[in-house]
mmCIF file of C-alpha atoms in Angstrom:
data_model
loop_
_atom_site.group_PDB
_atom_site.id
_atom_site.type_symbol
_atom_site.label_atom_id
_atom_site.label_comp_id
_atom_site.label_asym_id
_atom_site.label_seq_id
_atom_site.Cartn_x
_atom_site.Cartn_y
_atom_site.Cartn_z
ATOM 1 C CA MET A 1 6.842 18.577 -6.507
ATOM 2 C CA GLU A 2 9.775 16.179 -6.098
ATOM 3 C CA LYS A 3 10.400 17.701 -2.671
ATOM 4 C CA ASP A 4 6.766 16.980 -1.756
ATOM 5 C CA ILE A 5 7.087 13.349 -2.876
ATOM 6 C CA LYS A 6 10.231 12.892 -0.765
ATOM 7 C CA HIS A 7 8.385 14.343 2.228
ATOM 8 C CA ILE A 8 5.380 12.076 1.612
ATOM 9 C CA ARG A 9 7.645 9.011 1.371
ATOM 10 C CA LYS A 10 9.386 10.013 4.627
ATOM 11 C CA VAL A 11 6.089 10.476 6.477
ATOM 12 C CA ILE A 12 4.918 7.022 5.399
ATOM 13 C CA SER A 13 8.222 5.401 6.345
ATOM 14 C CA ASP A 14 8.546 7.258 9.659
ATOM 15 C CA ASN A 15 5.149 5.912 10.680
ATOM 16 C CA GLY A 16 6.177 2.294 10.185
ATOM 17 C CA LEU A 17 4.431 1.654 6.885
ATOM 18 C CA ARG A 18 5.992 0.280 3.760
ATOM 19 C CA VAL A 19 6.313 3.005 1.135
ATOM 20 C CA THR A 20 4.227 1.946 -1.862
ATOM 21 C CA PRO A 21 3.300 3.883 -5.006
ATOM 22 C CA GLN A 22 -0.357 3.573 -3.989
ATOM 23 C CA ARG A 23 0.146 5.134 -0.552
ATOM 24 C CA VAL A 24 2.262 7.897 -2.066
ATOM 25 C CA ALA A 25 -0.469 8.564 -4.649
ATOM 26 C CA VAL A 26 -3.170 8.749 -1.962
ATOM 27 C CA LEU A 27 -1.213 11.227 0.167
ATOM 28 C CA LYS A 28 -0.245 13.251 -2.901
ATOM 29 C CA ALA A 29 -3.908 13.471 -3.961
ATOM 30 C CA LEU A 30 -4.944 14.436 -0.444
ATOM 31 C CA HIS A 31 -2.288 17.173 -0.475
ATOM 32 C CA GLU A 32 -3.509 18.485 -3.845
ATOM 33 C CA LEU A 33 -7.204 18.526 -2.941
ATOM 34 C CA GLU A 34 -8.809 20.971 -0.549
ATOM 35 C CA ASN A 35 -11.812 20.993 1.754
ATOM 36 C CA HIS A 36 -11.470 17.493 3.220
ATOM 37 C CA PRO A 37 -12.066 15.354 0.122
ATOM 38 C CA THR A 38 -14.148 12.203 0.002
ATOM 39 C CA ALA A 39 -12.646 8.875 -1.058
ATOM 40 C CA ASP A 40 -14.319 9.299 -4.467
ATOM 41 C CA GLU A 41 -12.674 12.702 -4.945
ATOM 42 C CA ILE A 42 -9.312 11.206 -3.986
ATOM 43 C CA ILE A 43 -9.838 8.373 -6.476
ATOM 44 C CA GLN A 44 -10.712 10.847 -9.248
ATOM 45 C CA GLN A 45 -7.561 12.858 -8.493
ATOM 46 C CA ILE A 46 -5.350 9.750 -8.531
ATOM 47 C CA ARG A 47 -6.869 8.503 -11.776
ATOM 48 C CA LYS A 48 -5.720 11.648 -13.580
ATOM 49 C CA GLU A 49 -2.195 10.180 -13.380
ATOM 50 C CA ASP A 50 -2.954 6.483 -12.838
ATOM 51 C CA PRO A 51 -6.274 5.528 -14.455
ATOM 52 C CA HIS A 52 -5.833 1.867 -13.549
ATOM 53 C CA MET A 53 -5.502 2.123 -9.764
ATOM 54 C CA ALA A 54 -8.153 -0.069 -8.155
ATOM 55 C CA VAL A 55 -10.778 1.483 -5.906
ATOM 56 C CA GLY A 56 -10.117 -1.171 -3.260
ATOM 57 C CA THR A 57 -6.436 -0.280 -3.236
ATOM 58 C CA VAL A 58 -7.263 3.364 -2.540
ATOM 59 C CA TYR A 59 -9.619 2.407 0.302
ATOM 60 C CA ASN A 60 -7.014 0.029 1.781
ATOM 61 C CA SER A 61 -4.380 2.766 1.602
ATOM 62 C CA LEU A 62 -6.735 5.271 3.254
ATOM 63 C CA GLU A 63 -7.393 2.786 6.081
ATOM 64 C CA ALA A 64 -3.694 2.054 6.625
ATOM 65 C CA LEU A 65 -2.840 5.769 6.672
ATOM 66 C CA THR A 66 -5.731 6.456 9.068
ATOM 67 C CA GLU A 67 -4.737 3.636 11.436
ATOM 68 C CA LYS A 68 -1.205 5.071 11.680
ATOM 69 C CA GLY A 69 -2.557 8.560 12.381
ATOM 70 C CA ILE A 70 -1.072 10.049 9.218
ATOM 71 C CA ILE A 71 -4.497 11.208 8.077
ATOM 72 C CA LYS A 72 -7.849 11.593 9.800
ATOM 73 C CA LYS A 73 -11.234 10.286 8.796
ATOM 74 C CA VAL A 74 -14.102 12.677 9.542
ATOM 75 C CA LYS A 75 -17.786 11.855 9.231
ATOM 76 C CA THR A 76 -19.908 14.886 8.351
ATOM 77 C CA ASP A 77 -23.374 15.683 9.681
ATOM 78 C CA THR A 78 -24.816 14.232 6.476
ATOM 79 C CA GLY A 79 -22.955 10.952 6.990
ATOM 80 C CA VAL A 80 -20.340 11.540 4.293
ATOM 81 C CA MET A 81 -16.831 10.302 5.127
ATOM 82 C CA ARG A 82 -14.088 12.830 4.398
ATOM 83 C CA TYR A 83 -10.315 12.721 4.853
ATOM 84 C CA ASP A 84 -7.855 15.267 6.164
#
């Protein structure tokens, strides 16, 4: 898992973002979850290790990672936003 964290930190840094624990947690959760999780599923996964992370922080991290092209935001036919 430490190797994965180093890779996650490098991806964030290589894309011109500051490496923060929140961004690392979001990418780690996205890596652990399957089937294009929703923001709520990502939040639930993060809160297993960090129950105090704010919902707004997760959404801000998702937006920053999406804007840099690190992750993709996909809207389903039912209007649900999922991340990949």
